[in-house]
Short mmCIF file of C-alpha atoms in Angstrom, two decimals:
data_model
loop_
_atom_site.label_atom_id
_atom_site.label_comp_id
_atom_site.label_asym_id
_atom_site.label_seq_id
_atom_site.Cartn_x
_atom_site.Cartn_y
_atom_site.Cartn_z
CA UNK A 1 -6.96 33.57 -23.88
CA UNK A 2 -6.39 29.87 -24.65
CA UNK A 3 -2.81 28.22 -23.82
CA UNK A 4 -0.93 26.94 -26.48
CA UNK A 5 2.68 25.52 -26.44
CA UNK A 6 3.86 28.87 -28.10
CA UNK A 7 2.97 30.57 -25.04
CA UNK A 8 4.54 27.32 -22.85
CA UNK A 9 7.42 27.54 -25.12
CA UNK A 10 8.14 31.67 -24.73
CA UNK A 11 8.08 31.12 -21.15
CA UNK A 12 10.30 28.14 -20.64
CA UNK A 13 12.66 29.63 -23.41
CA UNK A 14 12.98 26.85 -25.59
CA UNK A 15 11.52 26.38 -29.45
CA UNK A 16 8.23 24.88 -29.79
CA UNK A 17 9.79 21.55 -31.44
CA UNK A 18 11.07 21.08 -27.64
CA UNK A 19 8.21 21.51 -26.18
CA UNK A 20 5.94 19.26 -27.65
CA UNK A 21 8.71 16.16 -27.13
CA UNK A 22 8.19 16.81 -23.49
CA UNK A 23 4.53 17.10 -24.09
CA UNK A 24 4.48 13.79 -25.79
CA UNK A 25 7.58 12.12 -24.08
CA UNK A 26 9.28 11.28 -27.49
CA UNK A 27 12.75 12.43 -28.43
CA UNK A 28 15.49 13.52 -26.20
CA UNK A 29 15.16 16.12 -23.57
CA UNK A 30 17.33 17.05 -20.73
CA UNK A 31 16.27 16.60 -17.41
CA UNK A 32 17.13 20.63 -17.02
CA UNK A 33 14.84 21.60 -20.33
CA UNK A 34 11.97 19.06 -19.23
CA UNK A 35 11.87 20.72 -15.83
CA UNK A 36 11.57 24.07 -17.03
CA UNK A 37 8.68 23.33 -19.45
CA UNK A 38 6.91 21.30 -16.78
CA UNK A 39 7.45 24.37 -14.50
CA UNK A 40 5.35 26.50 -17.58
CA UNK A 41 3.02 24.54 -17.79
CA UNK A 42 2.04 24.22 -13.91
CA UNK A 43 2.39 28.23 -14.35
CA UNK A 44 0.10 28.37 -17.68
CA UNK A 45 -2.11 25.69 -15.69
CA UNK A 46 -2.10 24.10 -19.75
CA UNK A 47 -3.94 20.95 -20.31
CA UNK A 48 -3.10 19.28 -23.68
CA UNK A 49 -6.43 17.87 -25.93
CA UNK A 50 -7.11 14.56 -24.27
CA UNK A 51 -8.30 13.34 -27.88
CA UNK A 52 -5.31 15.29 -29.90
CA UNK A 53 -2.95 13.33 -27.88
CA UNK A 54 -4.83 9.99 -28.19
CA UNK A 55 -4.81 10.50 -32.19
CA UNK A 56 -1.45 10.69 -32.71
CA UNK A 57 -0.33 7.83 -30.27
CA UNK A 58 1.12 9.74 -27.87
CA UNK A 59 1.85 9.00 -24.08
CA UNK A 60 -1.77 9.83 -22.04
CA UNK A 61 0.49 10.34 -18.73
CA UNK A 62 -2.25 8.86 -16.72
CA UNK A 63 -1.82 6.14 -14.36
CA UNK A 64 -4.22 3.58 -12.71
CA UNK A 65 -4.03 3.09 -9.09
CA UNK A 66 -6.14 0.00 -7.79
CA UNK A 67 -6.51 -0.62 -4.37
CA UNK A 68 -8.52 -2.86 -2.43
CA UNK A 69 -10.21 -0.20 -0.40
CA UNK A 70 -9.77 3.44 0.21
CA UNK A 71 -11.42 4.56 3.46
CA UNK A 72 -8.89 1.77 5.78
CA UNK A 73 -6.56 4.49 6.64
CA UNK A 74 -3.79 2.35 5.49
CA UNK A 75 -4.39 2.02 1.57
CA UNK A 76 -5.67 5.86 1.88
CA UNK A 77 -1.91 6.91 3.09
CA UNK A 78 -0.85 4.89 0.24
CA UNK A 79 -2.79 6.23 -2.37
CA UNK A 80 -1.86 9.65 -1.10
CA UNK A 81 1.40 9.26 -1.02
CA UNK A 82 1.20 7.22 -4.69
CA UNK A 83 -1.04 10.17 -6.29
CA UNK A 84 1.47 12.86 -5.35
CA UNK A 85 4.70 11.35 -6.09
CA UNK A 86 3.28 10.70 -9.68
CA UNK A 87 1.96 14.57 -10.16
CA UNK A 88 5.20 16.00 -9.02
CA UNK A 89 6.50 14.18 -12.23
CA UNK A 90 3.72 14.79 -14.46
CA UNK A 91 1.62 12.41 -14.09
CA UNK A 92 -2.35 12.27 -13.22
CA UNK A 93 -3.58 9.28 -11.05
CA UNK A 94 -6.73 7.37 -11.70
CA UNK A 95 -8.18 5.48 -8.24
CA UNK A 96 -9.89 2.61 -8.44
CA UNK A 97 -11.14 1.33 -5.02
CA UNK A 98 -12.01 -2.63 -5.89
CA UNK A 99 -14.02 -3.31 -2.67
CA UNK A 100 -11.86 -6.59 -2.56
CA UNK A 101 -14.31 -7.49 -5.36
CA UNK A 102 -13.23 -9.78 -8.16
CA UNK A 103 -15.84 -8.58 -10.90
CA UNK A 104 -15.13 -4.45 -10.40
CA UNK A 105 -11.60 -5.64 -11.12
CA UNK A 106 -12.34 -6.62 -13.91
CA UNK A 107 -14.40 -3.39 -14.46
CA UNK A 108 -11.85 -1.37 -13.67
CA UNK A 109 -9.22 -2.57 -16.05
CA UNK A 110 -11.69 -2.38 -18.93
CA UNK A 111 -12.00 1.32 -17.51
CA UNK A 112 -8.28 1.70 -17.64
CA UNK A 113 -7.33 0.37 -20.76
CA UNK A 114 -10.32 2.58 -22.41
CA UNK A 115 -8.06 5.88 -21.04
CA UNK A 116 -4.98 4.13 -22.46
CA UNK A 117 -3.09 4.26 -18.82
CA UNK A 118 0.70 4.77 -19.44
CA UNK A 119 0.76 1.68 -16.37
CA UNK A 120 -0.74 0.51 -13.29
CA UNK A 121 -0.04 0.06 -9.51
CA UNK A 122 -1.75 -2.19 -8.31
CA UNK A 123 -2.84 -4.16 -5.00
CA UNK A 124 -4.89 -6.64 -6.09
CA UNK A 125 -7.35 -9.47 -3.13
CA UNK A 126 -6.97 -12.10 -5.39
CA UNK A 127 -3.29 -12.81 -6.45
CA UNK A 128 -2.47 -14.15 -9.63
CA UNK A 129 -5.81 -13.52 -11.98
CA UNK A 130 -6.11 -14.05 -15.16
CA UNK A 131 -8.44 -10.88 -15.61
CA UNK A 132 -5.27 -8.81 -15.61
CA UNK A 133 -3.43 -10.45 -18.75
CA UNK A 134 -5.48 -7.89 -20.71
CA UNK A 135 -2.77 -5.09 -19.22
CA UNK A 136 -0.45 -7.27 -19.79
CA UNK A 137 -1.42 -8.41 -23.70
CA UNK A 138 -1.63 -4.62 -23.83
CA UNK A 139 1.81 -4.18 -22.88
CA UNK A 140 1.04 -1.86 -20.03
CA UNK A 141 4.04 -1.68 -17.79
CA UNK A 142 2.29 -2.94 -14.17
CA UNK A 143 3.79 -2.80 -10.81
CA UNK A 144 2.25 -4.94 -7.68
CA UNK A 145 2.28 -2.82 -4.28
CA UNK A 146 1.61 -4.90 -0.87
CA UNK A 147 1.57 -7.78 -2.07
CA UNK A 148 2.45 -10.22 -5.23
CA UNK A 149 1.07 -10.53 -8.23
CA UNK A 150 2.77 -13.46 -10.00
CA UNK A 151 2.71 -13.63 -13.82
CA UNK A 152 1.48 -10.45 -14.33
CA UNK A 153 3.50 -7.92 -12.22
CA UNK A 154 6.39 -6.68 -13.94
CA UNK A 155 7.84 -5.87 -10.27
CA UNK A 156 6.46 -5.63 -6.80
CA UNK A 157 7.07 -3.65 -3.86
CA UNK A 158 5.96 -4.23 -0.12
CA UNK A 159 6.90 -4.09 2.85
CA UNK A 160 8.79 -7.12 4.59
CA UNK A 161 5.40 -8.90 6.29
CA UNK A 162 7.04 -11.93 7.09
CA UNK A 163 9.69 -10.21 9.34
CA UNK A 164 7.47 -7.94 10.90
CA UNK A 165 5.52 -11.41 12.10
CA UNK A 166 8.71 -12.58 13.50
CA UNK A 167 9.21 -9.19 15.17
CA UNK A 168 5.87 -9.24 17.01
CA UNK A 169 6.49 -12.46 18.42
CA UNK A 170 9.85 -11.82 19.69
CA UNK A 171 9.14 -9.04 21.40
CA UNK A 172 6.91 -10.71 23.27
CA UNK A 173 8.17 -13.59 24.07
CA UNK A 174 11.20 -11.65 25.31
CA UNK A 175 8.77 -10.06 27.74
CA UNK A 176 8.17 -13.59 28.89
CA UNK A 177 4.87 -13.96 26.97
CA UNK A 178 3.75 -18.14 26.00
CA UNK A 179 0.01 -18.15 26.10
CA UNK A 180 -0.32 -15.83 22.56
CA UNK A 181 -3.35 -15.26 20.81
CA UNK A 182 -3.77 -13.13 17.25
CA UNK A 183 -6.40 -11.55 15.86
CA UNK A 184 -6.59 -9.62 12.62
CA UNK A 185 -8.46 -9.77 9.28
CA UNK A 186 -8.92 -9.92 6.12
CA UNK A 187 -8.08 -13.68 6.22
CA UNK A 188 -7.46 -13.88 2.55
CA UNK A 189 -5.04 -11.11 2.17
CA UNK A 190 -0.93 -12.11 1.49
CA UNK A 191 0.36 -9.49 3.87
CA UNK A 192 -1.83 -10.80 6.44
CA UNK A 193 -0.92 -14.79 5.58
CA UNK A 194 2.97 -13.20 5.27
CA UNK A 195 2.51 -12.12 8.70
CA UNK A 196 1.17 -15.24 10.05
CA UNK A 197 4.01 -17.10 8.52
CA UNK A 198 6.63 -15.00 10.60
CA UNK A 199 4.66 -15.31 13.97
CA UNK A 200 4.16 -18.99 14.03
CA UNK A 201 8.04 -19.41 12.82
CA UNK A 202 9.01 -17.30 15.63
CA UNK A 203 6.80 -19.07 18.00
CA UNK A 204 7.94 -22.25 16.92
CA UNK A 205 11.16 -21.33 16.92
CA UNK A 206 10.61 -20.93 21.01
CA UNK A 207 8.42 -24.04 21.14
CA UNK A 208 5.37 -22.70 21.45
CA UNK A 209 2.41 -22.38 18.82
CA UNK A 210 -0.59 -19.36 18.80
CA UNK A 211 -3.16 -20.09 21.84
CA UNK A 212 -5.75 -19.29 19.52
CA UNK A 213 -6.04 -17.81 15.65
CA UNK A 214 -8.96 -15.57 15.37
CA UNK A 215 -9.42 -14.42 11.53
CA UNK A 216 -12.59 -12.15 10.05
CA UNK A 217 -13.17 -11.83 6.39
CA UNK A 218 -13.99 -8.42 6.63
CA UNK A 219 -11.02 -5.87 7.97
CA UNK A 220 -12.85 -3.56 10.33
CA UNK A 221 -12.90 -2.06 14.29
CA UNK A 222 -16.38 -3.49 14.24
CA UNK A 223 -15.61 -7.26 13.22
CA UNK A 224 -12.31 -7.19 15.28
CA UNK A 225 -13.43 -6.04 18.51
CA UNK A 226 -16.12 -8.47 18.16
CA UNK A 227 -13.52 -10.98 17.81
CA UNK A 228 -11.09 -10.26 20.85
CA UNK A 229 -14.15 -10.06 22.93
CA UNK A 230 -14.97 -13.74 21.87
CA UNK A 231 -11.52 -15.04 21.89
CA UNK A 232 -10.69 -12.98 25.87
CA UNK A 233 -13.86 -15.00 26.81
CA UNK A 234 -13.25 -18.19 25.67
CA UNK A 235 -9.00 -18.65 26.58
CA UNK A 236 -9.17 -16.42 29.86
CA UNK A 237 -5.45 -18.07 29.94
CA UNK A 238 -4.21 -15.73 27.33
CA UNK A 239 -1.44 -13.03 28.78
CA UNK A 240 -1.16 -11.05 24.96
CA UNK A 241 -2.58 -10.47 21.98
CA UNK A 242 -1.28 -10.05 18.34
CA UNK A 243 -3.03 -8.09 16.17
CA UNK A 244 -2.40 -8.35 12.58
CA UNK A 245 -3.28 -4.98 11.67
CA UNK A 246 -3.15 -1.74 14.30
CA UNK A 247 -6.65 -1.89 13.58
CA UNK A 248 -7.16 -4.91 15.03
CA UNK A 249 -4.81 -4.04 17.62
CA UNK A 250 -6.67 -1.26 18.92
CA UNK A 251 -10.21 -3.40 18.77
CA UNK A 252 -8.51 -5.76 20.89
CA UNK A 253 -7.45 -2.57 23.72
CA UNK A 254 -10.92 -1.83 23.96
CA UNK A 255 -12.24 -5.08 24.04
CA UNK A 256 -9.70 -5.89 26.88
CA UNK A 257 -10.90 -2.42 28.36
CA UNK A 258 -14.94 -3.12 27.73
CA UNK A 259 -14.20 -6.56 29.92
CA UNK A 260 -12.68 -4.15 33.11
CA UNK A 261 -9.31 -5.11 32.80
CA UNK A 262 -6.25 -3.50 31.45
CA UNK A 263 -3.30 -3.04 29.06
CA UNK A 264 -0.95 -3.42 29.25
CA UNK A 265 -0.94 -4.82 33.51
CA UNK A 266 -3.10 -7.92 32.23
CA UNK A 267 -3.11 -8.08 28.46
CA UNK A 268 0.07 -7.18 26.04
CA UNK A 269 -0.88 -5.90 23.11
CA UNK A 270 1.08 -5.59 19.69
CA UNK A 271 -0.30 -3.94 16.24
CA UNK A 272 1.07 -3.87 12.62
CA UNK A 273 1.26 -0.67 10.38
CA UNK A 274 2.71 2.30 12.69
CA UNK A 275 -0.43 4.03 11.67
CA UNK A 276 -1.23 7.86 13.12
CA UNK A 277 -3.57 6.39 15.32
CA UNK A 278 -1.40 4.03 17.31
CA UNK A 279 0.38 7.31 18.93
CA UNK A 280 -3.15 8.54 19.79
CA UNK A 281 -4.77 5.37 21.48
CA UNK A 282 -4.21 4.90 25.81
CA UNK A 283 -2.61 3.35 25.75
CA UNK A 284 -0.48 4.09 23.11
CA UNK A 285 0.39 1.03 20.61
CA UNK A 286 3.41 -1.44 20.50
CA UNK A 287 3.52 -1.97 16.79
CA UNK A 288 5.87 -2.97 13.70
CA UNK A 289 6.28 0.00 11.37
CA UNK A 290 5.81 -0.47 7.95
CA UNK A 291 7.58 2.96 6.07
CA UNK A 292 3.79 3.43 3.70
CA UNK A 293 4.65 6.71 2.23
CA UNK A 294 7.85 5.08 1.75
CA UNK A 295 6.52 2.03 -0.23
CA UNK A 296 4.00 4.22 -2.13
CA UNK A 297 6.77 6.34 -3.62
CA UNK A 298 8.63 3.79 -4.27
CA UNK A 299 6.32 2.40 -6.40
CA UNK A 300 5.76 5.00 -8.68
CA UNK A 301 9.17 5.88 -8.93
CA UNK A 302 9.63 2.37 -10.32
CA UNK A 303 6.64 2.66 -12.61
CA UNK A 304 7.84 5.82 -13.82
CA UNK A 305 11.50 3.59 -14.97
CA UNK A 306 9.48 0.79 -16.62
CA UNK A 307 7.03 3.42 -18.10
CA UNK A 308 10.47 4.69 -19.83
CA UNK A 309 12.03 1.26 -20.32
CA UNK A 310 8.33 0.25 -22.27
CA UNK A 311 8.35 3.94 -24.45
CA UNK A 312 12.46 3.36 -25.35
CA UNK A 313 11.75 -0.44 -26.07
CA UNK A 314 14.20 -1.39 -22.94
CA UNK A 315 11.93 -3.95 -21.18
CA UNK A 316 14.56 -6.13 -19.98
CA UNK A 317 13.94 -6.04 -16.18
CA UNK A 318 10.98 -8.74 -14.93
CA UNK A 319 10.27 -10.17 -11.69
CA UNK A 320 12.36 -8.57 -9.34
CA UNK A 321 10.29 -8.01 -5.60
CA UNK A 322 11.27 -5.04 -3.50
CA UNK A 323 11.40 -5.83 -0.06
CA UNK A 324 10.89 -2.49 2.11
CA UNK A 325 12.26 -3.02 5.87
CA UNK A 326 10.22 -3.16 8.99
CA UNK A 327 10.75 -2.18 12.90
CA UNK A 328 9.22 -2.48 15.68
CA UNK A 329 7.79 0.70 17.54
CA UNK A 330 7.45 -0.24 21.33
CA UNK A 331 4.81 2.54 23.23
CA UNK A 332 2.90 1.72 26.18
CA UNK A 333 0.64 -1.46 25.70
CA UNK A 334 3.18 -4.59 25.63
CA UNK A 335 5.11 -5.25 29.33
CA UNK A 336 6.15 -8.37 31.13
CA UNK A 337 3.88 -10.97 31.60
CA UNK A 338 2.34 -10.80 35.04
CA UNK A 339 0.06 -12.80 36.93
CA UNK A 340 -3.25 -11.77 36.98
CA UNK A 341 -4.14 -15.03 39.63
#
């Protein structure tokens, strides 16, 4: 037998009128009546007429996630955690993995204002593109995750990149570290540049600049490793690497490994991200925890205000950047600098 909101209704016991203005987010309803008829329809498993609910204007409660990638295990804990924040409140996420590629933007937003997306998260390669004042001529509410988006973001929320640069370096420098060199990739990418920032502050701060700055376009093990074996070649000097991912980090352990020596009695090593693999590498990672789960739900949390803000004609709130604090995880692969002579 087909659903209807009669049969939603009877359950949640409420009227039918109340129903449909949680169905189609207009009118007042109670946070206690919106979670009981959300709690009939998970039980009903309903699923309103896509095109019923496009006709009459109504809400589509469908949100665009667009990340840059989705198989670096970072933006796939973030889309995770995105995805099911957002269902728990009603909400069905489309993901759009860009491929750091400027044109399937483009394609994606065309995609995403087609399904009339109540907003967007986004993490976007580029920055500031004008490709994305369509959402915003559209008046879809838009919230930048990672990274900035100036002029187009209504808000933004990432971790604090720059710090967790100056965190890296400190530590180890107070483990009497000089002769630094970092590796990492994408180049292009603002947490990555953030980063970069914060380590050459620090360092500079102790009178000392990078021994050498190897960057890859391309974020993976493969173009990393290939990097840190390069770089340990060519400075021999260097007592400790900075990686600007964990990635990157562990490409640079087995690099060090691959060349017969070890981490951390001849080469430090320090990562970025706190992902689950840096507790599962030997040995296991020094790194600066970002909280990703954390930022994710914070993001749609905040999406889900503007979303409201947009529907009730309350837009008031623009530009505002959510900083989300880092710290520094120390394991097994940074110690005191020793000499390997």
């Amino acid at each position: 037998m087909t659903t209807s909101i009669r049969h939603i209704a009877k359950l949640a016991g409420t009227s039918v009128s109340s129903v449909s203005r949680v169905l189609n987010n207009s009118g007042y309803a109670s946070p206690e009546l919106r979670d009981r008829v959300e709690a009939a329809i998970r039980t009903l498993n309903y699923t309103p007429s896509k095109g019923a609910r496009m006709l009459r204007g109504a809400p589509s409660r469908m949100i665009g996630l667009m990340l840059p990638s989705i198989d670096v295990p970072f933006f796939g804990i973030l889309a995770h955690a995105i995805e099911q924040e957002l269902f728990q409140h009603g909400y069905q996420t489309l993901i759009c993995s860009t491929a750091e590629n400027m044109d399937h933007e483009a394609r994606y937003i065309s995609m995403l204002l087609a399904q009339r997306v109540d907003g967007v998260i986004v993490a976007s390669a580029f920055g500031s593109i004008e490709h994305f004042g369509v959402l915003r001529d559209a008046r879809i509410p838009i919230i930048a995750i990672d990274r900035e988006l100036n002029g187009i973001a209504d808000e933004a929320v990432m971790a604090d990149h720059e710090e967790g640069g100056r965190l890296m370096a400190r530590h180890l420098i107070g483990l009497g570290h000089q002769a630094i060199a970092i590796v990492g990739a994408p180049a292009h990418s603002q947490p990555i540049q953030l980063r970069l920032q914060g380590i050459t502050a620090e360092m500079a701060g102790n009178g000392i600049a990078p021994a050498i700055v190897a960057m890859a376009e391309e974020h993976s093990f493969a173009e990393t490793y290939r990097l840190a074996r390069e770089l340990l070649a060519f400075r021999p000097d260097i007592t400790a690497i900075i990686g600007t991912t964990d990635i990157s980090a562990i490409a640079a352990i087995h690099a060090i490994q691959d060349r017969g020596f070890s981490v951390p009695n001849d080469y430090s090593v320090v990562g970025f991200d706190d992902l689950p693999e840096a507790a599962y590498v030997f040995p296991r990672l020094t790194t600066v925890a970002q909280p990703i789960r954390d930022v994710g739900q914070q993001a749609a949390r905040l999406l889900e205000s503007l979303i409201d803000e947009h529907q009730t004609g309350d837009e008031s709130r623009r530009g505002a950047i959510v900083k989300v604090p880092v710290t520094l995880i120390e394991r097994d692969s940074t110690g005191p600098v020793r000499n390997r002579g």
